[in-house]
Short mmCIF file of C-alpha atoms in Angstrom, two decimals:
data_model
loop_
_atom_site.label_atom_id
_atom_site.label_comp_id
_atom_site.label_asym_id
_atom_site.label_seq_id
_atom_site.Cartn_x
_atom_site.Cartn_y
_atom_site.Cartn_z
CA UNK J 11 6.18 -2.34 25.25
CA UNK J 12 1.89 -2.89 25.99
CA UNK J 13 0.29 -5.06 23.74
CA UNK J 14 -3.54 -5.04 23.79
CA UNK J 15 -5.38 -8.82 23.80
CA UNK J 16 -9.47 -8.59 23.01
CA UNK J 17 -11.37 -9.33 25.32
CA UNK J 18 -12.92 -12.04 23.61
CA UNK J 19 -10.16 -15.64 24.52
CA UNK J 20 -10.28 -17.69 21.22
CA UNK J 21 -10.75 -21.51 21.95
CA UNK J 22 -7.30 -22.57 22.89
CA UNK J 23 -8.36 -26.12 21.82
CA UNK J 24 -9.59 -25.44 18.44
CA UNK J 25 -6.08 -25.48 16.28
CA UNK J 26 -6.82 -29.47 17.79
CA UNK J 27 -9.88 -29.97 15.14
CA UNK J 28 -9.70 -27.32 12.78
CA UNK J 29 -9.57 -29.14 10.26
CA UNK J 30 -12.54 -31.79 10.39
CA UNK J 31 -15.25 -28.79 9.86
CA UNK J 32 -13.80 -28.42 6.06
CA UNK J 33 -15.63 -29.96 3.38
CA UNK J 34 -14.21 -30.97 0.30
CA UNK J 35 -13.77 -28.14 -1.68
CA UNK J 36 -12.01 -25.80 1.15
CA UNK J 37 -9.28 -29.31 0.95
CA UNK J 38 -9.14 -28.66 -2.29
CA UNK J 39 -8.65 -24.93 -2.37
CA UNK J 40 -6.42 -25.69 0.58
CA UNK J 41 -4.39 -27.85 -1.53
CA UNK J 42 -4.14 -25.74 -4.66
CA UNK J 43 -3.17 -22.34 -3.23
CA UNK J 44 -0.53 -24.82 -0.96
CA UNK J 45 0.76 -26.55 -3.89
CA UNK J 46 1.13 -23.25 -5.61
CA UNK J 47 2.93 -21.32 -2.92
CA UNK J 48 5.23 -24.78 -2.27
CA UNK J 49 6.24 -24.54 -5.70
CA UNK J 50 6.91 -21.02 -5.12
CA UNK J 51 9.36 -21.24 -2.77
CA UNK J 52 11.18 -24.62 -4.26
CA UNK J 53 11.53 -21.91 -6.91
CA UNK J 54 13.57 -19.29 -4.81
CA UNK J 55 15.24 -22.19 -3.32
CA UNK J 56 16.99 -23.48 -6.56
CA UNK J 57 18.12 -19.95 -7.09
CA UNK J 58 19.57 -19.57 -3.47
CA UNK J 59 21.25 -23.01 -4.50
CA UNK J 60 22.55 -22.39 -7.51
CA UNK J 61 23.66 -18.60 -7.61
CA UNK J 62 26.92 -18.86 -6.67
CA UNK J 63 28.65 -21.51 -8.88
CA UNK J 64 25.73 -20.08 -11.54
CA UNK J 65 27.23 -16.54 -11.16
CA UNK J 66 30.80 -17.93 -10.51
CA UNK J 67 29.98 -19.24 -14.13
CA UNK J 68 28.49 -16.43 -16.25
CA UNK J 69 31.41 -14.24 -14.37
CA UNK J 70 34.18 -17.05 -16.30
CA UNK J 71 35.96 -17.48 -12.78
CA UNK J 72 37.45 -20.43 -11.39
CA UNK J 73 35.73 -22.32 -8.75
CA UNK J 74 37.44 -21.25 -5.39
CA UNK J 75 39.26 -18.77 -6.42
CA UNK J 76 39.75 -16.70 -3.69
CA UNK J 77 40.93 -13.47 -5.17
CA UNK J 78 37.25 -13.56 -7.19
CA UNK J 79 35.05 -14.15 -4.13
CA UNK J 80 34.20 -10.59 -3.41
CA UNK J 81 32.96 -10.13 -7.20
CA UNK J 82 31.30 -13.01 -6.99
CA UNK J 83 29.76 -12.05 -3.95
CA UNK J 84 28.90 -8.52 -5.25
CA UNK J 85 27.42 -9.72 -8.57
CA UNK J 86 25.49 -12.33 -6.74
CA UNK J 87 23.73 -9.78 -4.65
CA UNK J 88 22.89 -7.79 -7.48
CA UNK J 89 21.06 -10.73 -8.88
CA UNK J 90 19.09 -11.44 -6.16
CA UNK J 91 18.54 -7.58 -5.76
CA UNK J 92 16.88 -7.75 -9.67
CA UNK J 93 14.97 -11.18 -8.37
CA UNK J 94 13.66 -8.82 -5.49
CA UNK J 95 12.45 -5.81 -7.49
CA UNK J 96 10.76 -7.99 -10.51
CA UNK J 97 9.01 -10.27 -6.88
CA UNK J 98 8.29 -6.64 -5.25
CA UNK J 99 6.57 -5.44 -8.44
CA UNK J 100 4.93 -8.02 -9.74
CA UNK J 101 3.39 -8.51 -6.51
CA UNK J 102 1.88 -5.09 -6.47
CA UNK J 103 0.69 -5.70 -9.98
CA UNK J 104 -1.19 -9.10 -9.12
CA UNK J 105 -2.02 -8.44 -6.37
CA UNK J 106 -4.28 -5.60 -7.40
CA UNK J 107 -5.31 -8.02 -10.48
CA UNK J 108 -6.23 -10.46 -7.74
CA UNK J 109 -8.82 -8.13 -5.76
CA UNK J 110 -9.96 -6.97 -9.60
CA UNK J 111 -10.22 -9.98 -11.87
CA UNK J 112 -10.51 -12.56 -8.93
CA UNK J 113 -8.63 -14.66 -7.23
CA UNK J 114 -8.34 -18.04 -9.30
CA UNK J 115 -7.47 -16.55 -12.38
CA UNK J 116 -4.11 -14.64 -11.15
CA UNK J 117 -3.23 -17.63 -9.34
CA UNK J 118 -2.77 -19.57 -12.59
CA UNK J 119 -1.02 -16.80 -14.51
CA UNK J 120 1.60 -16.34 -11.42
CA UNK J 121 2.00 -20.00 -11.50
CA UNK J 122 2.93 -20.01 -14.99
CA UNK J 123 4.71 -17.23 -14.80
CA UNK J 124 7.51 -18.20 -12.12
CA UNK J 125 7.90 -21.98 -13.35
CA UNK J 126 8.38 -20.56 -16.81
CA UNK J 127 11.55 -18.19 -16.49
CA UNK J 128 12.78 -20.10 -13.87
CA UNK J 129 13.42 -22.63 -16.83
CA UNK J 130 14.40 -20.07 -18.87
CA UNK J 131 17.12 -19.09 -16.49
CA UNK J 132 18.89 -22.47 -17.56
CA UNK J 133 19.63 -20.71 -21.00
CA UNK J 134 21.48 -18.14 -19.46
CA UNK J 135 24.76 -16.84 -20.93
CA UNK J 136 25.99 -14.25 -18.90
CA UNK J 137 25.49 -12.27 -16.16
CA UNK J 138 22.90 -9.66 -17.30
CA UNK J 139 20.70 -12.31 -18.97
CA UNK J 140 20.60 -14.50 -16.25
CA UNK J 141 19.69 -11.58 -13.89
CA UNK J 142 16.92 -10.22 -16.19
CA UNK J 143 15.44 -13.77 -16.22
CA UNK J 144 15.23 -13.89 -12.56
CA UNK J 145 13.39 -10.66 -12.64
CA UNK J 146 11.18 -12.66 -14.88
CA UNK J 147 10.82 -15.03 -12.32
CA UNK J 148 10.43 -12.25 -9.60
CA UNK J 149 6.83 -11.00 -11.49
CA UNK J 150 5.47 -14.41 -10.78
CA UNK J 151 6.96 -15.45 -7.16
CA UNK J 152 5.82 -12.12 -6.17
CA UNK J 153 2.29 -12.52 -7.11
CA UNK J 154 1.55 -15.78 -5.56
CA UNK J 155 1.11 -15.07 -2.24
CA UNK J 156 -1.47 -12.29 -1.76
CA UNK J 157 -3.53 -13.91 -4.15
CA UNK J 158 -2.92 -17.56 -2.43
CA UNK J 159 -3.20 -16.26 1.13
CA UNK J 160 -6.58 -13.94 0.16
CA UNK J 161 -8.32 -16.88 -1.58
CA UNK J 162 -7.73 -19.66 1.49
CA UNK J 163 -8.74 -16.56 4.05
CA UNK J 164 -11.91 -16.20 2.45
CA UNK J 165 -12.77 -19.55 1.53
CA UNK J 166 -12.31 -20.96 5.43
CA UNK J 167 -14.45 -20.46 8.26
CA UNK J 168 -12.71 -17.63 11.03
CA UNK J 169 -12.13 -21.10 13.17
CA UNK J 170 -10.25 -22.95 10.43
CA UNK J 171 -8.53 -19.83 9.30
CA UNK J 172 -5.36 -19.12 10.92
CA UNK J 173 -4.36 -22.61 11.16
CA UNK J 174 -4.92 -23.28 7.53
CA UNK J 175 -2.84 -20.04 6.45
CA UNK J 176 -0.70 -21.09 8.98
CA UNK J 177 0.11 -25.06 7.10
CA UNK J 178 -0.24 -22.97 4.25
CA UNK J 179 3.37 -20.91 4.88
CA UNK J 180 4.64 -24.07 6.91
CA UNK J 181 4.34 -26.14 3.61
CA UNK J 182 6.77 -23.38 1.77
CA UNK J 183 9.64 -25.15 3.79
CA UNK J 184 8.21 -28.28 1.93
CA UNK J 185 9.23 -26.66 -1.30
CA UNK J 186 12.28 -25.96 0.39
CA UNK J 187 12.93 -28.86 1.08
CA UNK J 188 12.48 -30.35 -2.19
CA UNK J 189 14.74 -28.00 -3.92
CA UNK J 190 17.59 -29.30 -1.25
CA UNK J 191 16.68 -32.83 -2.22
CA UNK J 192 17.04 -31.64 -6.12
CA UNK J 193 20.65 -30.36 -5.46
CA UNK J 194 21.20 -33.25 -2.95
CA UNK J 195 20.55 -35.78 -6.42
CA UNK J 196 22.44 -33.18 -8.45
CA UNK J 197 25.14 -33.05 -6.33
CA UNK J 198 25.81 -36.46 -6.47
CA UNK J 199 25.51 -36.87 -9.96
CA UNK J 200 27.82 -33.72 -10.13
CA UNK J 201 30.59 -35.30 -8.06
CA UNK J 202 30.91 -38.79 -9.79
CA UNK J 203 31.60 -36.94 -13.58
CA UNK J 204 28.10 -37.67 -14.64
CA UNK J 205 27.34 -33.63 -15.07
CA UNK J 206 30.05 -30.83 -15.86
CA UNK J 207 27.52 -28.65 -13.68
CA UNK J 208 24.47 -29.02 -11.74
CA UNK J 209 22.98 -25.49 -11.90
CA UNK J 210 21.78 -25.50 -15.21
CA UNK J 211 19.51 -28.11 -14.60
CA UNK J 212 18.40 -26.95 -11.13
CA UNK J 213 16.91 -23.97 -13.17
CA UNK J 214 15.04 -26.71 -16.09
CA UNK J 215 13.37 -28.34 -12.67
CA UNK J 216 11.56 -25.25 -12.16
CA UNK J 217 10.00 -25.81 -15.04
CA UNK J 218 7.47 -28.36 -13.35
CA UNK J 219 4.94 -26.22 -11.14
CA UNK J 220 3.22 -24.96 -14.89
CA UNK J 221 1.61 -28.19 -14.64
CA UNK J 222 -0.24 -26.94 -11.28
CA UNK J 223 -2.35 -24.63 -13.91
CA UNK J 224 -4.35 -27.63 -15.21
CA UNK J 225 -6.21 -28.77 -11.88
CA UNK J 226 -6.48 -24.18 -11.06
CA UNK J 227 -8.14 -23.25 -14.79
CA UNK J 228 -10.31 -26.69 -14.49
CA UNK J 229 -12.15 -26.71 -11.15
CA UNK J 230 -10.80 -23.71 -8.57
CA UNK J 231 -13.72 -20.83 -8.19
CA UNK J 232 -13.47 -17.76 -7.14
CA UNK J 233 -14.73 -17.09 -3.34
CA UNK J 234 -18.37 -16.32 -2.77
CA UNK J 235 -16.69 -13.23 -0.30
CA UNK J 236 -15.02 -11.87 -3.19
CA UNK J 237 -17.88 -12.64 -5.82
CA UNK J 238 -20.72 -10.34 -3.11
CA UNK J 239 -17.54 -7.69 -3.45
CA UNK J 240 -17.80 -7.63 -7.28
CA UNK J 241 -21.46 -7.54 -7.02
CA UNK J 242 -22.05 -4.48 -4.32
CA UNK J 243 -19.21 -2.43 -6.28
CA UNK J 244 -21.39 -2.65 -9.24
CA UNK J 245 -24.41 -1.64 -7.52
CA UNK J 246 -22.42 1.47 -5.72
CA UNK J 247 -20.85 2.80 -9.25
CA UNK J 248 -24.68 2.17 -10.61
CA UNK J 249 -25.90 4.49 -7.63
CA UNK J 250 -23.48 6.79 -6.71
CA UNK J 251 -20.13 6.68 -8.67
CA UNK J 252 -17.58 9.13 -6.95
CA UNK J 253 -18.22 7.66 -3.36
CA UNK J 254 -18.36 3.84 -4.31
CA UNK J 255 -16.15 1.39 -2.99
CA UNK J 256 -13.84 -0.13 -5.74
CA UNK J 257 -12.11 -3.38 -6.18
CA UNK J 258 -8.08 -3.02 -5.68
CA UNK J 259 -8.36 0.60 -5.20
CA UNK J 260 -4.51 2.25 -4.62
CA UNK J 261 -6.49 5.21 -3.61
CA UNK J 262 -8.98 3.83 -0.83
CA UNK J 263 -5.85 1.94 0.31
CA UNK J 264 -3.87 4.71 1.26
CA UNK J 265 -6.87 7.30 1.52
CA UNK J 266 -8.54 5.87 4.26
CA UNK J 267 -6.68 6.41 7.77
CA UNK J 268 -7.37 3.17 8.72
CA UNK J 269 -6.41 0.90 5.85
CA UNK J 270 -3.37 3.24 5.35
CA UNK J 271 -2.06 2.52 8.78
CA UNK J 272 -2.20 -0.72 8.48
CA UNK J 273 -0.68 -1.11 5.09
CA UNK J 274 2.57 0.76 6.38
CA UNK J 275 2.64 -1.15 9.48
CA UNK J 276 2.33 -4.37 7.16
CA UNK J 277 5.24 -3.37 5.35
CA UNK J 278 7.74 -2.56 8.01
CA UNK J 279 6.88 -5.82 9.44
CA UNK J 280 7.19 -7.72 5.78
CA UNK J 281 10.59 -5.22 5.42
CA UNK J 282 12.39 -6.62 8.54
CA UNK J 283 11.52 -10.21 8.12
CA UNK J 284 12.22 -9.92 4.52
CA UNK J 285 15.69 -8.13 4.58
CA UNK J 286 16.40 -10.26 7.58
CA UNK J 287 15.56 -13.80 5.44
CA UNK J 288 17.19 -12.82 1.81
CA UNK J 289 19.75 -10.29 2.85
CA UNK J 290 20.86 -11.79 5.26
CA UNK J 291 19.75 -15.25 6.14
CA UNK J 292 19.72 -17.21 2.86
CA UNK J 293 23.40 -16.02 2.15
CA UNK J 294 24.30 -18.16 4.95
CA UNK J 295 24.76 -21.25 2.01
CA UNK J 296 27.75 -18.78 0.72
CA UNK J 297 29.59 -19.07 3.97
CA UNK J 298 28.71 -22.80 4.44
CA UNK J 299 29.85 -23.08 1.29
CA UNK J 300 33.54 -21.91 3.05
CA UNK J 301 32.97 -24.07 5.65
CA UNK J 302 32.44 -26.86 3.83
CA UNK J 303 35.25 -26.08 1.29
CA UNK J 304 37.77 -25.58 4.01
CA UNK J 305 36.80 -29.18 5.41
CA UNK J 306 37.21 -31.00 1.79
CA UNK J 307 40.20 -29.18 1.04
CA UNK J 308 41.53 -30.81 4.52
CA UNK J 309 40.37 -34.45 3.16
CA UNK J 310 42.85 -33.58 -0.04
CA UNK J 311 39.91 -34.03 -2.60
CA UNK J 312 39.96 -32.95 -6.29
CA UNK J 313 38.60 -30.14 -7.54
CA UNK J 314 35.67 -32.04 -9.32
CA UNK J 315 35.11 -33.88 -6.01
CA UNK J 316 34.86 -30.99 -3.85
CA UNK J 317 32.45 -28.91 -6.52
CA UNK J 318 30.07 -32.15 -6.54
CA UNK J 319 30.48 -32.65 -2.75
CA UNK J 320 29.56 -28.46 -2.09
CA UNK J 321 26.18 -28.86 -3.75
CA UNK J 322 25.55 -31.76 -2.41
CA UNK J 323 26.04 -30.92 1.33
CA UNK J 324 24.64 -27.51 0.82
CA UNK J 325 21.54 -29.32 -0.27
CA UNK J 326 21.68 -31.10 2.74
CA UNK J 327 22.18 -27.97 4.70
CA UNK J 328 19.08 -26.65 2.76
CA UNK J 329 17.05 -29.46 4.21
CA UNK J 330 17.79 -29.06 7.78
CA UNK J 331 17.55 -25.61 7.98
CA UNK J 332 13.78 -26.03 6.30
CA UNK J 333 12.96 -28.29 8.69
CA UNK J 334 13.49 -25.78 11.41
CA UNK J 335 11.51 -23.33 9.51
CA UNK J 336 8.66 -25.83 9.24
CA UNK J 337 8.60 -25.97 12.98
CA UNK J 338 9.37 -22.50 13.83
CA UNK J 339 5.94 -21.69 11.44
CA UNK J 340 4.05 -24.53 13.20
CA UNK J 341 5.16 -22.59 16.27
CA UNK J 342 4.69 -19.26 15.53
CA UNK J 343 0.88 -20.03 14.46
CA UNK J 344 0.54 -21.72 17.96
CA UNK J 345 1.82 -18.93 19.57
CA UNK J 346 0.26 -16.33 18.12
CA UNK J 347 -3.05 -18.23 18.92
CA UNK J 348 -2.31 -18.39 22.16
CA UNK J 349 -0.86 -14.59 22.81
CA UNK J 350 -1.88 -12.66 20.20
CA UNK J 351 -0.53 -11.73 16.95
CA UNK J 352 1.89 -8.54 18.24
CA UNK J 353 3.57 -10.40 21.01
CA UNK J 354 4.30 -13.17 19.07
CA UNK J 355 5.91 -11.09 16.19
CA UNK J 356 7.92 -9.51 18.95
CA UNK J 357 9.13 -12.51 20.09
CA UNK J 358 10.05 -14.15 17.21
CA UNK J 359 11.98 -10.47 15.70
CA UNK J 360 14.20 -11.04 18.99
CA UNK J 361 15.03 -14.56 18.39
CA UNK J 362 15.17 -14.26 14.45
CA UNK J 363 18.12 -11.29 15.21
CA UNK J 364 20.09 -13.36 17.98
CA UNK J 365 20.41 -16.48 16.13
CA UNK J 366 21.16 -14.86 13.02
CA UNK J 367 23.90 -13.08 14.25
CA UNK J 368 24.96 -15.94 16.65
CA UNK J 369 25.29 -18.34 13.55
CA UNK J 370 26.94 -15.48 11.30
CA UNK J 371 29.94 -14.69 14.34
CA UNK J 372 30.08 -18.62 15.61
CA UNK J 373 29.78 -20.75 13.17
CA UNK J 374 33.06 -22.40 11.45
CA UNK J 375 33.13 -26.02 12.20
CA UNK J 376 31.56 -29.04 9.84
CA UNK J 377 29.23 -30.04 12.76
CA UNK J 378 28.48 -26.83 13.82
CA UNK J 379 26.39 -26.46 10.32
CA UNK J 380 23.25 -28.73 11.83
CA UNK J 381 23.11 -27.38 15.03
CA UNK J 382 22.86 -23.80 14.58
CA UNK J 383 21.39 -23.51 10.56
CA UNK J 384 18.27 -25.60 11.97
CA UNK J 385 18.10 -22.96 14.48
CA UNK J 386 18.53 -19.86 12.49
CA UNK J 387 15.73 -21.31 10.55
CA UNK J 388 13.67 -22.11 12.70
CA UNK J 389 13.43 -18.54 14.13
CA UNK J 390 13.58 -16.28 10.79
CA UNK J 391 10.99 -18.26 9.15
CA UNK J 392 8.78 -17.87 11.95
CA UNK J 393 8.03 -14.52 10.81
CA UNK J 394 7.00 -15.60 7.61
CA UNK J 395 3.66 -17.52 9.49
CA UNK J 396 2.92 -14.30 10.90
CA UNK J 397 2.93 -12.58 7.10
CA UNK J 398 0.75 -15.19 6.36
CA UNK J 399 -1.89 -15.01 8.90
CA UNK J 400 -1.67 -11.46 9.92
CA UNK J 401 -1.67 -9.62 6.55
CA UNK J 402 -5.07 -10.52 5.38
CA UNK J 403 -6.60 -9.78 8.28
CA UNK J 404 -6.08 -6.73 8.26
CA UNK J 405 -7.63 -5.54 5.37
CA UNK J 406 -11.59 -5.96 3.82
CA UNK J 407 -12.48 -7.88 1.28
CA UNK J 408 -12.23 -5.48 -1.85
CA UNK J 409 -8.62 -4.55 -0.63
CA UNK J 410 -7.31 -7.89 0.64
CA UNK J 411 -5.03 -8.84 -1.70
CA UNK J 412 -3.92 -5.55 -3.11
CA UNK J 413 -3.33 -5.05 0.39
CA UNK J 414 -1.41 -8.10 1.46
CA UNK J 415 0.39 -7.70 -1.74
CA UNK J 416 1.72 -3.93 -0.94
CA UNK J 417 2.58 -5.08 2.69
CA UNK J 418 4.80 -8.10 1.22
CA UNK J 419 6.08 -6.60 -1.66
CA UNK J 420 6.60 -2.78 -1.42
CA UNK J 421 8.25 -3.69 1.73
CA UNK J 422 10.57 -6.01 -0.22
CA UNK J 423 11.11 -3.37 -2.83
CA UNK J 424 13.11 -1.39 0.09
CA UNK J 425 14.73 -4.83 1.00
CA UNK J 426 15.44 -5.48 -2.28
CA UNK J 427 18.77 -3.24 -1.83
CA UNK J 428 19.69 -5.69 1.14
CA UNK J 429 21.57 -8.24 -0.60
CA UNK J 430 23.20 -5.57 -2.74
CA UNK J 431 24.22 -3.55 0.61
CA UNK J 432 25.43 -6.87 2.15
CA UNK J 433 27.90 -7.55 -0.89
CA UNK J 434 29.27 -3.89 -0.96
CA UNK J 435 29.55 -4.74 2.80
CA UNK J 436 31.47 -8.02 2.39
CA UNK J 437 33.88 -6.31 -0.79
CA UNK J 438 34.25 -2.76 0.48
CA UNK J 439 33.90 -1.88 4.14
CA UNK J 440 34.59 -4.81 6.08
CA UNK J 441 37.04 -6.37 2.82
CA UNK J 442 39.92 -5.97 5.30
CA UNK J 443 38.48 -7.87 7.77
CA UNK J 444 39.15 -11.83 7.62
CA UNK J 445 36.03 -13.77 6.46
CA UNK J 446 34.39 -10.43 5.63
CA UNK J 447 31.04 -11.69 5.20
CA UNK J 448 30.76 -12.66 8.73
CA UNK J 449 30.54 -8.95 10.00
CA UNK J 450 28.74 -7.68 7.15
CA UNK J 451 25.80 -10.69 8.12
CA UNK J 452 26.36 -9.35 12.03
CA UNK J 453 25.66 -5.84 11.13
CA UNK J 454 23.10 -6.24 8.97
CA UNK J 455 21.10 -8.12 11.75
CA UNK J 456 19.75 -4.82 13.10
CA UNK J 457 17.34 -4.58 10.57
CA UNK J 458 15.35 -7.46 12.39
CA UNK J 459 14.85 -4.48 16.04
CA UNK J 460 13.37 -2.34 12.83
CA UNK J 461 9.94 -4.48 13.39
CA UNK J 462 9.89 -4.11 16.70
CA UNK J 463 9.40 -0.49 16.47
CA UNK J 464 5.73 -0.84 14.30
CA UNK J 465 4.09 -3.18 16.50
CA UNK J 466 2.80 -0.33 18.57
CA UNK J 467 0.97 0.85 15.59
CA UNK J 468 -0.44 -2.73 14.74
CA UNK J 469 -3.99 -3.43 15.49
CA UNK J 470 -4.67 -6.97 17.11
CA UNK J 471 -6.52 -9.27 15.43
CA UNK J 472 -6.54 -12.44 17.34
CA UNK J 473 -10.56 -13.39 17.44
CA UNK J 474 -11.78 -11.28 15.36
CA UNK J 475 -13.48 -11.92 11.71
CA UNK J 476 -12.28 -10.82 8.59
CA UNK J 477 -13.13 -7.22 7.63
CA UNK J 478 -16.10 -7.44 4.46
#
């Protein structure tokens, strides 16, 4: 496979001192869309935590049961199918609110709206209700990044740009990481009798990010790119109506060749990584959670003590496997400096699929856990700094984060069926099979050679400025 570089070498020393040329308010919009897409993904985190003894639950089965574990596993993949749609469409929907109505102003309504029924999701009763309030959820989480990613894009200078988007997805395994350290607490207080169950309240400390709407509705302003974009639309629908250029336009999107191309090439990138991460990846906890369970059941613990003990050590799990992410983002920014952006999604596809699949087939010993999760990490999250930088660069001003959104999110729409196709994996074609889950993750790993085949088709935009 070619890849095309531009002629033009971008400074290789200027990731080094990016960020002294920002003045105060670029920190601060740094900060805000940061904050907002950290809280995000702490968010999604409790839910990866707390869906299987949440589901194990609602479904009225007995913790460990093993002849439940394949319903368990199929009606937690349905969840986080539901999760997936309600992220896929609300992206799509605020994302096009975010090219029409501006920035700021969907940033604060996503905010709200993910914090909000991620609380809600405490209330939960059974099965249905609890997956109808993460589809609630989904609306919100789904609509946070194009709108994040488009507003620090056009706020920062073409120097500072990919290494600020870059921090910006790194600091997602922040929020990662503090949703481990929640369940790490929880699963402590879990374990000595002081909670029945930890889940519930995993859910009520999503409630917290609502209170990022205060500093967003008092001082954050929309971007003086997207503010000349409201402006010369109004000035081509005063002039010449049927041939203007219009704010979040589905139709320019996919009528012009250009922006067409590289909206579908967007989302077959954003559908590999994506099926890769949440079909595959983040249902690693559930067979850690065997792991683990297999090691206390060794020790001769309790019940109680071995519920207590799973979410704690998964939460611990959860924080070394978001520390390799941080790092693999950190690198894949780097790299992708350095190379350009095509070889380095290449590069990182390979590595994401080997190490998922290695981790998946290998891994069944205690130890083994913080050796190869960091890793797996590490290389699947990479992709997710590529997203970040990549996306809104390909797209102008009018279309950026309509078009960011549909690359994220209509690809995740497809890959919303890849959690449900990896539980009817686990419980139907591979239920024979000892540890069924293991081949279902293996086999599922292809999806990862899928990106590989639309890089041809992606245009190169190390060096170059944004499209206005």
């Amino acid at each position: 496979m070619h890849f095309d570089t531009p002629d033009r070498e971008p400074d290789d020393h200027a990731g080094a001192s990016w960020w002294r040329e920002l003045t105060p308010y670029q920190w601060f919009v740094f900060l805000v869309a940061s904050l907002g897409w950290l809280f995000d993904t702490m968010d999604q985190q409790l839910f990866t935590m707390a869906r299987k003894p949440a589901v194990t639950r609602l479904l009225d089965v007995a913790p460990g049961d093993p002849t439940a574990t394949g319903r368990v596993d199929e009606y937690g993949g349905y969840a986080t199918t539901v999760f997936m749609i309600g992220w896929a469409i609300g992206g799509i929907v605020f994302g096009i609110l975010g090219d029409k109505v501006g920035r700021a102003k969907t940033m604060m309504m996503t905010v709200l709206c993910y914090s909000a029924f991620t609380g809600l999701s405490a209330l939960s009763t059974g099965i249905w209700d609890f997956a109808f309030y993460r589809f609630l959820t989904g609306l919100g989480v789904g609509g946070q990044f194009a709108v994040g990613v488009a507003l620090v894009a056009e706020v920062m200078s073409d120097r500072a740009r990919p290494f600020a988007l870059g921090w910006l997805q790194a600091l997602s395994s922040v929020g990662n990481m503090l949703a481990a350290c929640v369940g790490i607490g929880l699963g402590r207080l879990e374990e000595s009798g002081a909670i029945a169950s930890a889940w519930r309240l995993m859910f009520l400390v999503g409630l917290a990010p609502a209170l990022l709407a205060i500093p967003i509705f008092v001082r954050l302003k929309e971007p003086e790119r997207w503010t000349a974009a409201v402006q010369e639309e109004g000035q081509e629908l005063a002039g010449d109506p049927k041939h203007a250029h219009k704010l979040g336009s589905i139709a320019e999107l996919f009528g012009d060749p250009r922006w067409r191309r590289n909206t579908i090439v967007g989302m077959v990138l954003a559908f590999a990584g994506v099926v890769g991460l949440w079909g595959i990846g983040f249902f690693s906890f559930d067979l850690i959670r065997g792991v683990f369970r297999k090691h206390f059941e060794a020790q001769g613990l309790d019940p109680q003590s071995i519920a207590g003990k799973l979410t704690f050590w998964i939460g611990v799990t959860s924080l070394v496997q978001n520390a390799g992410s941080f790092f693999g983002i950190q690198a894949f920014s780097q790299l992708t400096h350095r190379i350009g952006r095509r070889p380095a999604f290449a590069i990182a596809f390979v590595l994401a699929a080997v190490s998922t699949a290695f981790t998946f087939w290998f891994l069944d010993e205690f130890w083994q856990i913080f050796v190869f999760i960091p890793i797996m990490g590490f290389c699947q999250l990479a992709l997710f700094g590529g997203y970040a930088i990549y996306f809104p660069e390909l797209f102008p001003t009018r279309l950026r984060s309509t078009g960011t959104s549909f690359c994220y999110n209509v690809g995740r729409l497809v890959a919303a069926a890849g959690p449900s196709v990896l539980g009817l994996l686990t419980r139907r074609v591979f239920a024979g099979y000892h540890e069924p889950m293991r081949y279902a993750g293996v086999a599922m790993c292809s999806v990862f050679f899928l990106g590989l085949l639309a890089l041809p088709f992606a245009p190169e935009t190390r060096g170059q400025p944004l499209h206005e």
